[in-house]
Amino acid sequence: MNEDKSKSRTTIYVIVFLILAAALVAIILFGLLGKGGSSGDDGQTAEVTDASGNVVQYQDNWETEPVTEAPETTPKHESPLKMVVAESETELTDLAVELDKNSKKTYKMDLDKFAESGDTIDTFTFYYHSADNVSNLGEVKGGFGISVDNKCEAKTDNIWYQTPEDFSVRASSYGTVTWEIPEDIKDYITVSGGSILFGYWWSDVNKIVLDKVVCHKRAVKLIPCDGESTEEIGKVMKAAEPDNVITIDASEVLETYHQPSSLTLKFEGKEPVSELKGKFSIGTGSFRGGSCESVPMIVSSEKNETEITWVLPDVVRMNADQCGKITFTLERCNLDEVTAKEMVVQYALTEE
């Protein structure tokens, strides 16, 4: 009897052991399936009953996502700024404009024929003579006017400045008068779309003829400049075709990632170059018909050497074609011939 009880107890132990072992195996398998099964879950899920009796599932994601570092970016290049002062004169000649003190008393001219936006205009000189080329003018009286920005406190009208006092000069049959631009309007002169006015009020004759107007100006500008290139030229020039033009390939002085800021042409004569007049042009691809040019400029020197500089307007600088042409045309010189020694181009770097 006792033996039967012992066997029964052993059997119960075995059954309990098997149940526990099976439960352990099931737990292990469940854990493995939970991590590597096909459900696609990346974490472990727990069910929690909230205060309202609702079962809420929470998933803890133990996997760490790879951190992708942002690529390093190169800061945009900013060219250092360089102050450039290029002094020159410009002119309108052969005007032959007749003015009458009793009727047509004034004559307007476009400012962009004398200067470019950003230039500082210092003076205008007006050349005139009596209509019959003989009569003495005696005392000549008149006035000047010029376009200014509306912000100019010295303006006499909305966008206009008129000299408050008449000029008065004496002359024979030929005369000149120079207007020195007042300091309080220099920074407000509107070149683009603006005008300069010459007024004739009185003299000993009724009519005078305005022959020529000369503007003395300065290009005073901070230009972006990373460096400069020089092209030796060594060409003898004369102020007559075909010896009055120099043309170089822009690629000789500019790389594809260079943006020209100023052009300077240096000259040498056998005697002092007291007067030299000329203009630049530069290729601009599809912009403005393929090229842009400066106004004709006049420089003077008491020495045998002189130079003429064009500070490129921003719109020209940004559209310059590095594969185009750079040209200089000599229009006038006090010498029969002068040697163009070299061209210097100051440039800024752009993104390659």
Short mmCIF file of C-alpha atoms in Angstrom, two decimals:
data_model
loop_
_atom_site.label_atom_id
_atom_site.label_comp_id
_atom_site.label_asym_id
_atom_site.label_seq_id
_atom_site.Cartn_x
_atom_site.Cartn_y
_atom_site.Cartn_z
CA MET A 1 0.00 0.00 0.00
CA ASN A 2 2.75 2.40 0.91
CA GLU A 3 4.55 1.41 -2.25
CA ASP A 4 1.55 2.44 -4.37
CA LYS A 5 1.41 5.84 -2.68
CA SER A 6 5.09 6.38 -3.37
CA LYS A 7 4.63 5.60 -7.07
CA SER A 8 1.67 7.97 -7.31
CA ARG A 9 3.64 10.77 -5.69
CA THR A 10 6.54 10.26 -8.10
CA THR A 11 4.19 10.35 -11.07
CA ILE A 12 2.75 13.67 -9.88
CA TYR A 13 6.26 15.13 -9.55
CA VAL A 14 7.11 14.06 -13.07
CA ILE A 15 3.91 15.58 -14.47
CA VAL A 16 4.51 18.88 -12.64
CA PHE A 17 8.09 18.94 -13.87
CA LEU A 18 6.98 18.36 -17.45
CA ILE A 19 4.37 21.11 -17.18
CA LEU A 20 6.94 23.57 -15.83
CA ALA A 21 9.43 22.60 -18.52
CA ALA A 22 6.81 23.05 -21.23
CA ALA A 23 5.87 26.44 -19.81
CA LEU A 24 9.51 27.50 -19.75
CA VAL A 25 9.99 26.41 -23.36
CA ALA A 26 6.83 28.30 -24.38
CA ILE A 27 8.04 31.47 -22.68
CA ILE A 28 11.41 31.23 -24.42
CA LEU A 29 9.79 30.61 -27.82
CA PHE A 30 7.35 33.50 -27.29
CA GLY A 31 10.23 35.83 -26.50
CA LEU A 32 12.12 34.77 -29.59
CA LEU A 33 9.08 35.19 -31.81
CA GLY A 34 8.41 38.60 -30.28
CA LYS A 35 11.88 39.83 -31.28
CA GLY A 36 12.44 38.08 -34.58
CA GLY A 37 8.97 37.20 -35.82
CA SER A 38 7.34 38.36 -39.00
CA SER A 39 5.11 40.93 -37.30
CA GLY A 40 7.63 43.68 -38.15
CA ASP A 41 7.58 45.20 -34.63
CA ASP A 42 10.88 46.80 -33.69
CA GLY A 43 10.28 46.86 -29.95
CA GLN A 44 8.51 45.30 -27.01
CA THR A 45 4.83 45.93 -26.34
CA ALA A 46 3.24 46.22 -22.93
CA GLU A 47 -0.43 46.47 -22.10
CA VAL A 48 -1.48 48.82 -19.31
CA THR A 49 -4.96 49.49 -18.03
CA ASP A 50 -5.60 53.19 -17.48
CA ALA A 51 -7.84 54.77 -14.86
CA SER A 52 -10.92 54.37 -17.08
CA GLY A 53 -10.40 50.66 -17.49
CA ASN A 54 -9.14 50.93 -21.08
CA VAL A 55 -6.26 48.79 -22.18
CA VAL A 56 -3.49 50.87 -23.74
CA GLN A 57 -0.54 49.39 -25.57
CA TYR A 58 2.90 50.92 -25.22
CA GLN A 59 5.85 49.97 -27.39
CA ASP A 60 9.41 50.51 -26.32
CA ASN A 61 11.79 50.75 -29.25
CA TRP A 62 15.15 49.56 -28.13
CA GLU A 63 16.70 49.84 -31.58
CA THR A 64 18.78 52.98 -32.26
CA GLU A 65 18.41 54.63 -35.65
CA PRO A 66 21.69 55.45 -37.41
CA VAL A 67 22.54 59.15 -37.12
CA THR A 68 23.23 60.78 -40.49
CA GLU A 69 25.51 63.77 -40.15
CA ALA A 70 24.71 66.75 -42.37
CA PRO A 71 27.30 67.21 -45.10
CA GLU A 72 29.72 70.05 -44.52
CA THR A 73 28.89 73.09 -46.64
CA THR A 74 31.50 75.51 -47.93
CA PRO A 75 30.62 79.09 -46.99
CA LYS A 76 29.89 81.37 -49.95
CA HIS A 77 32.97 83.28 -51.04
CA GLU A 78 32.97 87.00 -50.33
CA SER A 79 35.57 89.03 -52.19
CA PRO A 80 37.48 91.70 -50.28
CA LEU A 81 36.55 95.24 -51.24
CA LYS A 82 39.03 97.70 -52.70
CA MET A 83 38.59 101.45 -53.08
CA VAL A 84 39.16 102.65 -56.64
CA VAL A 85 39.25 106.28 -57.76
CA ALA A 86 39.33 106.79 -61.53
CA GLU A 87 39.34 110.45 -62.55
CA SER A 88 38.49 111.50 -66.10
CA GLU A 89 36.52 113.87 -68.30
CA THR A 90 33.73 113.24 -70.76
CA GLU A 91 32.32 115.55 -73.39
CA LEU A 92 29.63 116.25 -75.92
CA THR A 93 31.01 118.03 -78.96
CA ASP A 94 29.69 119.58 -82.17
CA LEU A 95 26.40 120.45 -80.51
CA ALA A 96 25.70 123.60 -82.56
CA VAL A 97 22.65 124.37 -80.40
CA GLU A 98 21.33 127.91 -80.89
CA LEU A 99 19.87 129.65 -77.85
CA ASP A 100 17.91 132.90 -77.88
CA LYS A 101 17.52 135.11 -74.81
CA ASN A 102 14.04 136.09 -76.00
CA SER A 103 12.66 132.62 -76.77
CA LYS A 104 14.60 129.34 -76.59
CA LYS A 105 16.67 129.96 -73.50
CA THR A 106 17.54 126.47 -72.22
CA TYR A 107 19.01 123.22 -73.48
CA LYS A 108 18.87 119.82 -71.74
CA MET A 109 21.27 116.91 -72.21
CA ASP A 110 21.10 113.33 -70.93
CA LEU A 111 23.43 112.75 -67.99
CA ASP A 112 24.23 109.18 -69.03
CA LYS A 113 26.12 110.63 -72.01
CA PHE A 114 28.61 112.05 -69.52
CA ALA A 115 28.70 109.63 -66.61
CA GLU A 116 27.61 106.27 -65.28
CA SER A 117 25.57 105.47 -62.20
CA GLY A 118 27.84 105.71 -59.17
CA ASP A 119 30.17 108.33 -60.66
CA THR A 120 30.81 111.54 -58.74
CA ILE A 121 30.40 114.58 -60.98
CA ASP A 122 32.55 117.56 -59.98
CA THR A 123 32.11 120.14 -62.76
CA PHE A 124 30.53 120.93 -66.11
CA THR A 125 32.18 123.39 -68.49
CA PHE A 126 30.11 124.92 -71.28
CA TYR A 127 31.65 126.36 -74.47
CA TYR A 128 29.68 128.85 -76.58
CA HIS A 129 30.05 131.68 -79.10
CA SER A 130 27.97 134.48 -80.60
CA ALA A 131 25.70 133.34 -83.41
CA ASP A 132 27.47 135.51 -85.99
CA ASN A 133 30.94 134.43 -84.76
CA VAL A 134 31.95 138.10 -84.60
CA SER A 135 29.96 140.11 -82.07
CA ASN A 136 31.28 140.43 -78.55
CA LEU A 137 29.07 138.81 -75.96
CA GLY A 138 29.93 141.22 -73.18
CA GLU A 139 28.39 140.08 -69.89
CA VAL A 140 26.77 136.65 -70.18
CA LYS A 141 24.20 135.59 -67.60
CA GLY A 142 22.50 132.25 -67.20
CA GLY A 143 21.87 129.30 -64.92
CA PHE A 144 22.22 125.54 -64.49
CA GLY A 145 19.98 122.67 -63.45
CA ILE A 146 20.42 118.96 -62.85
CA SER A 147 18.35 115.91 -61.92
CA VAL A 148 18.59 114.79 -58.29
CA ASP A 149 17.02 112.15 -56.12
CA ASN A 150 13.87 113.12 -54.26
CA LYS A 151 15.75 112.56 -50.97
CA CYS A 152 18.09 115.46 -51.72
CA GLU A 153 17.35 118.16 -49.15
CA ALA A 154 18.81 120.84 -51.41
CA LYS A 155 16.44 120.10 -54.30
CA THR A 156 14.47 123.06 -55.62
CA ASP A 157 11.73 120.90 -57.12
CA ASN A 158 10.57 117.30 -56.72
CA ILE A 159 13.52 115.68 -58.53
CA TRP A 160 15.39 118.74 -59.74
CA TYR A 161 18.00 121.21 -58.56
CA GLN A 162 18.20 124.69 -60.08
CA THR A 163 21.02 127.11 -59.23
CA PRO A 164 19.56 129.78 -56.95
CA GLU A 165 21.77 132.49 -58.43
CA ASP A 166 22.59 133.28 -62.06
CA PHE A 167 26.14 132.95 -63.29
CA SER A 168 27.75 136.07 -64.76
CA VAL A 169 30.90 135.99 -66.90
CA ARG A 170 32.38 138.29 -69.53
CA ALA A 171 33.38 137.06 -72.97
CA SER A 172 34.40 138.20 -76.41
CA SER A 173 32.79 136.42 -79.34
CA TYR A 174 33.71 133.08 -77.70
CA GLY A 175 33.32 132.19 -74.04
CA THR A 176 33.19 129.44 -71.43
CA VAL A 177 31.63 129.00 -68.03
CA THR A 178 32.23 126.25 -65.47
CA TRP A 179 29.67 125.03 -62.96
CA GLU A 180 31.14 123.47 -59.84
CA ILE A 181 28.58 121.01 -58.52
CA PRO A 182 27.56 121.91 -54.93
CA GLU A 183 28.70 119.39 -52.34
CA ASP A 184 25.20 118.98 -50.92
CA ILE A 185 23.86 117.52 -54.19
CA LYS A 186 26.82 115.46 -55.47
CA ASP A 187 25.68 112.25 -53.81
CA TYR A 188 22.11 112.66 -55.07
CA ILE A 189 22.61 113.30 -58.79
CA THR A 190 20.46 110.93 -60.83
CA VAL A 191 22.51 109.79 -63.82
CA SER A 192 20.19 107.13 -65.24
CA GLY A 193 17.27 108.95 -66.82
CA GLY A 194 18.53 112.31 -65.54
CA SER A 195 19.41 115.56 -67.32
CA ILE A 196 21.79 118.51 -67.16
CA LEU A 197 20.44 121.94 -68.19
CA PHE A 198 22.21 125.04 -69.48
CA GLY A 199 20.27 128.30 -69.41
CA TYR A 200 21.07 131.49 -71.31
CA TRP A 201 19.35 134.60 -69.91
CA TRP A 202 21.29 137.58 -71.14
CA SER A 203 24.26 139.01 -73.10
CA ASP A 204 24.94 141.87 -75.51
CA VAL A 205 23.62 139.70 -78.37
CA ASN A 206 20.30 137.96 -78.78
CA LYS A 207 21.61 134.56 -79.85
CA ILE A 208 24.50 132.34 -78.86
CA VAL A 209 25.54 128.88 -80.02
CA LEU A 210 26.39 126.16 -77.50
CA ASP A 211 29.32 124.22 -78.99
CA LYS A 212 30.56 121.76 -76.41
CA VAL A 213 30.04 120.55 -72.84
CA VAL A 214 32.80 118.89 -70.79
CA CYS A 215 32.13 116.95 -67.59
CA HIS A 216 34.83 116.30 -65.01
CA LYS A 217 33.97 113.20 -62.99
CA ARG A 218 35.38 110.59 -60.69
CA ALA A 219 34.50 106.94 -60.40
CA VAL A 220 34.84 106.48 -56.64
CA LYS A 221 33.78 102.98 -55.80
CA LEU A 222 34.43 99.98 -53.58
CA ILE A 223 34.93 97.10 -55.98
CA PRO A 224 35.17 93.37 -55.20
CA CYS A 225 38.78 92.44 -55.87
CA ASP A 226 40.56 89.12 -55.28
CA GLY A 227 43.43 89.83 -57.64
CA GLU A 228 44.54 91.31 -60.93
CA SER A 229 45.84 90.11 -64.29
CA THR A 230 48.12 91.96 -66.68
CA GLU A 231 48.37 91.59 -70.45
CA GLU A 232 51.39 93.08 -72.20
CA ILE A 233 50.36 94.94 -75.37
CA GLY A 234 53.12 97.19 -76.71
CA LYS A 235 51.09 98.53 -79.63
CA VAL A 236 51.63 101.95 -81.19
CA MET A 237 48.28 103.70 -81.55
CA LYS A 238 47.11 106.66 -83.60
CA ALA A 239 43.78 108.43 -83.32
CA ALA A 240 42.71 107.24 -86.77
CA GLU A 241 41.61 103.94 -88.23
CA PRO A 242 42.90 101.26 -88.40
CA ASP A 243 45.49 102.07 -85.73
CA ASN A 244 43.09 103.33 -83.09
CA VAL A 245 41.71 100.02 -81.76
CA ILE A 246 43.12 97.41 -79.40
CA THR A 247 41.32 94.10 -78.98
CA ILE A 248 42.31 91.27 -76.66
CA ASP A 249 40.63 88.01 -75.77
CA ALA A 250 39.11 88.21 -72.30
CA SER A 251 40.41 84.69 -71.69
CA GLU A 252 43.96 86.13 -71.76
CA VAL A 253 43.31 87.99 -68.52
CA LEU A 254 40.31 86.17 -67.02
CA GLU A 255 39.64 82.60 -65.96
CA THR A 256 36.11 81.24 -66.27
CA TYR A 257 35.56 81.92 -62.57
CA HIS A 258 36.87 85.51 -62.71
CA GLN A 259 34.52 88.49 -62.79
CA PRO A 260 36.14 91.73 -64.02
CA SER A 261 35.73 94.75 -61.74
CA SER A 262 37.87 97.34 -63.54
CA LEU A 263 39.92 97.73 -66.72
CA THR A 264 43.01 99.96 -66.89
CA LEU A 265 45.03 100.68 -70.02
CA LYS A 266 48.46 102.26 -69.57
CA PHE A 267 50.04 104.50 -72.21
CA GLU A 268 53.43 106.06 -72.89
CA GLY A 269 54.36 108.83 -75.32
CA LYS A 270 57.59 110.44 -76.42
CA GLU A 271 56.30 113.68 -74.93
CA PRO A 272 53.80 114.47 -72.16
CA VAL A 273 50.35 113.02 -72.86
CA SER A 274 48.39 116.18 -72.10
CA GLU A 275 45.16 114.82 -73.57
CA LEU A 276 43.96 111.34 -74.45
CA LYS A 277 40.39 110.34 -75.17
CA GLY A 278 39.02 106.84 -75.63
CA LYS A 279 36.47 104.25 -74.57
CA PHE A 280 36.34 100.60 -73.52
CA SER A 281 33.94 97.84 -74.48
CA ILE A 282 33.59 94.30 -73.13
CA GLY A 283 31.72 91.25 -74.37
CA THR A 284 28.60 90.34 -72.40
CA GLY A 285 27.30 87.22 -74.15
CA SER A 286 23.54 87.43 -74.65
CA PHE A 287 23.22 90.52 -72.43
CA ARG A 288 22.47 93.85 -74.14
CA GLY A 289 23.29 92.73 -77.64
CA GLY A 290 26.56 91.05 -76.77
CA SER A 291 28.68 93.95 -75.49
CA CYS A 292 28.68 97.01 -73.23
CA GLU A 293 30.87 100.07 -73.54
CA SER A 294 31.97 102.96 -71.38
CA VAL A 295 31.31 106.57 -72.17
CA PRO A 296 34.31 108.12 -73.98
CA MET A 297 36.72 109.36 -71.30
CA ILE A 298 39.47 111.98 -71.36
CA VAL A 299 42.62 111.84 -69.23
CA SER A 300 45.55 114.23 -69.08
CA SER A 301 49.04 114.19 -67.67
CA GLU A 302 52.11 116.38 -67.38
CA LYS A 303 54.26 113.28 -67.83
CA ASN A 304 55.00 110.97 -70.73
CA GLU A 305 52.87 108.28 -69.12
CA THR A 306 49.16 108.18 -68.38
CA GLU A 307 46.42 105.63 -67.85
CA ILE A 308 42.69 105.40 -68.34
CA THR A 309 40.41 103.26 -66.15
CA TRP A 310 36.88 101.98 -66.54
CA VAL A 311 35.23 100.88 -63.29
CA LEU A 312 32.61 98.46 -64.57
CA PRO A 313 29.03 99.08 -63.45
CA ASP A 314 27.69 96.13 -61.44
CA VAL A 315 25.30 95.03 -64.19
CA VAL A 316 28.19 94.90 -66.69
CA ARG A 317 30.55 93.20 -64.26
CA MET A 318 28.06 90.42 -63.51
CA ASN A 319 27.33 89.78 -67.19
CA ALA A 320 30.87 89.96 -68.56
CA ASP A 321 31.78 87.11 -70.90
CA GLN A 322 35.11 85.54 -69.94
CA CYS A 323 35.34 84.10 -73.46
CA GLY A 324 34.48 87.37 -75.21
CA LYS A 325 36.54 90.38 -76.27
CA ILE A 326 37.86 93.46 -74.49
CA THR A 327 38.35 96.48 -76.75
CA PHE A 328 39.73 99.99 -76.39
CA THR A 329 39.20 102.67 -79.04
CA LEU A 330 41.44 105.75 -79.10
CA GLU A 331 39.44 108.78 -80.22
CA ARG A 332 41.85 111.65 -79.65
CA CYS A 333 45.38 112.32 -78.47
CA ASN A 334 47.57 115.42 -78.40
CA LEU A 335 50.42 113.29 -79.80
CA ASP A 336 50.61 111.85 -83.29
CA GLU A 337 51.12 108.44 -81.75
CA VAL A 338 51.17 106.85 -78.34
CA THR A 339 52.12 103.35 -77.17
CA ALA A 340 49.60 101.20 -75.32
CA LYS A 341 51.88 99.35 -72.90
CA GLU A 342 49.65 96.99 -70.92
CA MET A 343 46.14 96.29 -69.75
CA VAL A 344 45.46 95.56 -66.09
CA VAL A 345 42.23 93.82 -65.08
CA GLN A 346 41.12 93.68 -61.46
CA TYR A 347 38.73 90.81 -60.81
CA ALA A 348 36.62 89.05 -58.21
CA LEU A 349 36.28 85.30 -57.81
CA THR A 350 33.00 83.57 -58.50
CA GLU A 351 31.87 80.01 -57.86
CA GLU A 352 33.59 77.65 -60.30
#
